[in-house]
Amino acid sequence: LSNNFVEVKTTKIDGGSISSTALSEGNQIYLCDDGGTQVIELSNNSEASGANYVYVITNLSNLILNIFPENTKDLATIGFKDLKIYGLSYSGTLNAAPGRNILTTSLADGCYALSENILEVHIDDAVGGNLSANNGQTDILLCMTPGEGMLDFETTTFSDLGYAYILTSTSNTVLAVYDNPLIDFGDLPVGTYRVWGLSWSGKFTSDFVGLDASQLIWSDDCFELSDNFVAVDRRAAIDGGRLVPV
């Protein structure tokens, strides 16, 4: 045998995926800017072995603001309203530090891996704003020709929270909820409709068909309907047909 041996220590690095009980939609977290604490809980499914794991908060330009190993964090202490959260699995000494770019910095002197996904956080006021469609219209007569009927809605809100579009009857009874500003009225029966905008944070609830839109609790955090609605008079499709000589 040799007079010595070489000791080899193995470490498995795995950034995994991160999640939060505060998720609003997809990887987005919308929080109401109410001046209080903004504590969120985080988790990860990393299968790392013999490695360290921390969460890294950056601004939207990926500059590091804060690093912490705990699964809870009060985001109100960060001082920014728009944030990204990464998971980081690493070995050795951590090189990541506030002010450095998480995507261009060597984050540790050993091995390291960022999480497969990023959580994006927006802390803001719910502002419904004013709603319009098709370049500023708020009262639309929709005499459709075959294959048409799409309206593109716009809001004046400056809020970075979630935004939904609520389709109601003229008595404000909820008929459908959309997360996209493009609504195809060609799929709807002939009739008169209203479309409201809704700014929201927290956990959004859309299962309100048949109820009065103005009387509902749309989320478990803050929310606000738009200051106005867009009235849409959806008429029957028009088809000029074809002239046939006789």
XYZ file of C-alpha atoms in Angstrom:
246
model
C 0.000 0.000 0.000
C 1.008 3.615 -0.437
C 2.480 5.460 2.523
C -0.453 7.867 2.490
C -4.016 8.234 1.267
C -6.101 10.969 -0.275
C -9.345 11.829 1.483
C -12.169 12.741 -0.879
C -15.277 14.516 0.384
C -18.260 14.519 -1.933
C -20.940 17.196 -1.945
C -24.121 17.209 -3.957
C -25.243 20.664 -5.070
C -28.875 21.181 -6.076
C -30.636 24.535 -6.353
C -33.991 22.786 -6.776
C -37.161 24.818 -7.134
C -38.433 27.337 -4.621
C -42.002 28.166 -3.640
C -43.970 30.209 -1.132
C -47.299 30.038 0.619
C -47.688 33.671 -0.458
C -47.734 32.899 -4.198
C -50.482 34.833 -6.002
C -50.199 33.436 -9.550
C -47.437 31.483 -11.247
C -44.150 32.585 -9.661
C -45.570 36.014 -8.768
C -46.212 37.303 -5.238
C -48.439 40.383 -4.944
C -48.456 42.097 -1.541
C -50.498 45.086 -0.399
C -48.396 48.113 0.537
C -50.224 48.816 3.786
C -47.241 50.013 5.792
C -47.088 46.875 7.945
C -44.915 43.775 7.922
C -44.658 41.651 4.782
C -43.649 38.255 6.161
C -43.569 35.404 3.637
C -42.749 31.720 4.056
C -40.418 30.007 1.591
C -39.626 26.381 0.813
C -37.474 24.425 -1.622
C -37.205 20.879 -2.941
C -33.411 20.796 -3.153
C -31.871 17.329 -2.893
C -28.437 18.680 -1.997
C -26.240 16.662 0.346
C -23.481 18.143 2.466
C -24.143 21.613 1.077
C -25.538 24.888 2.377
C -28.754 26.521 1.193
C -29.732 30.185 1.358
C -32.273 32.481 -0.244
C -31.060 35.548 -2.101
C -33.163 38.666 -2.675
C -32.265 40.970 -5.544
C -33.792 43.968 -7.243
C -35.190 43.569 -10.762
C -31.695 44.249 -12.157
C -30.370 41.197 -10.259
C -28.275 43.192 -7.780
C -28.161 41.359 -4.445
C -29.988 43.087 -1.582
C -30.174 40.421 1.118
C -29.120 36.817 1.841
C -30.695 34.618 4.508
C -30.923 30.888 5.368
C -34.289 30.977 7.169
C -37.566 29.952 5.545
C -39.339 33.161 6.593
C -38.568 36.773 5.734
C -40.159 40.159 6.369
C -39.837 41.840 2.982
C -40.810 45.201 4.492
C -37.250 45.364 5.902
C -35.658 45.228 2.430
C -36.684 48.732 1.354
C -37.617 47.876 -2.243
C -41.105 47.323 -3.706
C -40.112 45.095 -6.645
C -37.939 42.091 -5.858
C -36.666 38.749 -7.092
C -36.001 35.760 -4.816
C -33.520 33.011 -5.769
C -32.556 29.825 -3.991
C -28.812 29.089 -3.773
C -27.178 25.754 -2.956
C -23.412 25.979 -2.357
C -20.323 24.471 -0.764
C -17.282 26.232 0.602
C -17.321 29.934 1.471
C -20.118 32.141 0.219
C -18.919 34.983 -2.046
C -22.357 36.413 -2.767
C -22.840 39.786 -1.072
C -25.157 42.797 -1.280
C -24.387 45.016 -4.269
C -23.096 42.198 -6.474
C -24.911 40.878 -9.524
C -26.195 37.389 -8.804
C -25.865 36.354 -12.459
C -22.284 37.525 -13.033
C -20.668 36.917 -9.610
C -18.896 33.717 -8.589
C -21.274 33.030 -5.706
C -19.044 30.646 -3.700
C -15.457 29.359 -3.720
C -16.786 25.805 -4.003
C -19.594 24.468 -6.129
C -22.935 26.286 -6.341
C -26.249 26.218 -8.184
C -29.145 28.644 -8.315
C -32.740 27.482 -8.109
C -34.451 26.461 -11.321
C -37.054 29.183 -10.874
C -37.264 32.709 -9.499
C -40.034 34.234 -7.398
C -40.938 37.802 -8.294
C -42.449 40.057 -5.623
C -44.429 43.253 -6.123
C -45.496 45.360 -3.135
C -47.945 48.087 -4.110
C -51.353 49.669 -3.575
C -54.396 48.209 -5.310
C -55.537 50.812 -7.837
C -58.348 49.887 -10.217
C -57.772 52.895 -12.474
C -59.932 53.713 -15.470
C -60.767 51.120 -18.106
C -61.217 51.529 -21.846
C -61.060 49.386 -24.970
C -59.966 49.774 -28.566
C -58.030 53.028 -28.099
C -60.055 54.808 -25.460
C -63.670 53.742 -26.006
C -65.930 53.118 -22.991
C -69.246 52.581 -24.797
C -68.956 50.124 -27.660
C -71.497 48.936 -30.204
C -70.177 45.664 -31.534
C -71.845 44.793 -34.825
C -69.655 41.879 -35.738
C -68.920 40.458 -39.103
C -68.128 36.729 -39.138
C -64.852 35.920 -37.384
C -64.613 39.237 -35.494
C -65.457 40.312 -31.944
C -62.145 40.660 -30.128
C -61.755 43.699 -27.836
C -58.457 44.797 -26.302
C -58.901 46.456 -22.897
C -56.527 48.998 -21.366
C -56.219 50.337 -17.833
C -54.669 53.528 -16.500
C -53.545 51.856 -13.271
C -49.905 52.304 -12.294
C -50.019 49.438 -9.791
C -47.704 46.430 -10.231
C -50.173 44.058 -8.581
C -52.354 41.480 -10.307
C -55.081 42.724 -12.637
C -58.232 40.945 -13.775
C -61.117 41.794 -16.104
C -64.626 41.118 -14.799
C -67.456 40.561 -17.288
C -70.880 41.371 -15.851
C -74.453 42.004 -16.878
C -75.886 45.549 -16.741
C -76.916 44.802 -13.138
C -73.263 43.904 -12.274
C -73.877 40.161 -11.984
C -70.577 38.365 -12.619
C -70.615 36.322 -15.826
C -66.898 35.544 -16.287
C -63.443 36.548 -15.053
C -60.449 36.990 -17.373
C -56.750 37.435 -16.599
C -56.074 38.630 -20.153
C -57.075 42.038 -21.569
C -58.181 40.400 -24.842
C -61.813 39.262 -24.660
C -63.564 37.629 -27.612
C -67.203 38.713 -27.608
C -67.776 36.457 -30.594
C -67.942 33.607 -28.090
C -70.715 35.343 -26.093
C -74.465 35.492 -26.723
C -76.079 38.634 -28.127
C -76.654 41.106 -25.291
C -75.352 44.121 -23.348
C -72.353 43.648 -21.083
C -70.100 45.528 -18.724
C -66.369 44.953 -18.266
C -64.698 46.106 -15.043
C -61.011 46.124 -14.151
C -59.813 44.759 -10.815
C -56.443 45.405 -9.181
C -55.588 42.832 -6.509
C -52.939 41.325 -4.237
C -52.705 38.176 -2.116
C -54.831 35.169 -3.081
C -57.351 35.972 -5.812
C -60.804 34.373 -5.895
C -62.647 34.199 -9.229
C -65.433 31.709 -8.452
C -68.137 34.363 -8.167
C -70.284 33.781 -11.260
C -73.863 34.863 -10.580
C -73.025 37.294 -7.753
C -72.857 41.109 -7.588
C -69.316 42.192 -8.535
C -69.439 45.314 -6.347
C -70.284 43.355 -3.176
C -67.594 40.679 -3.318
C -64.343 40.037 -1.429
C -62.097 39.357 -4.407
C -58.900 38.514 -2.493
C -57.557 37.874 0.996
C -55.482 41.062 0.730
C -56.255 44.450 -0.832
C -58.221 44.915 -4.062
C -60.051 47.664 -5.939
C -62.460 47.727 -8.878
C -61.891 50.208 -11.685
C -63.514 53.630 -11.378
C -65.612 52.911 -14.454
C -66.767 50.078 -16.677
C -66.766 49.585 -20.428
C -70.252 49.003 -21.830
C -70.379 46.564 -24.735
C -73.532 46.093 -26.813
C -72.893 42.804 -28.584
C -75.169 42.575 -31.624
C -75.789 39.640 -33.915
C -73.186 38.941 -36.565
C -73.717 40.807 -39.812
C -73.263 39.100 -43.135
C -74.065 40.944 -46.335
C -74.382 37.627 -48.112
C -73.909 37.315 -51.879
C -75.813 38.749 -54.764
C -77.081 36.159 -57.216
C -78.212 37.291 -60.660
C -81.716 36.268 -61.686
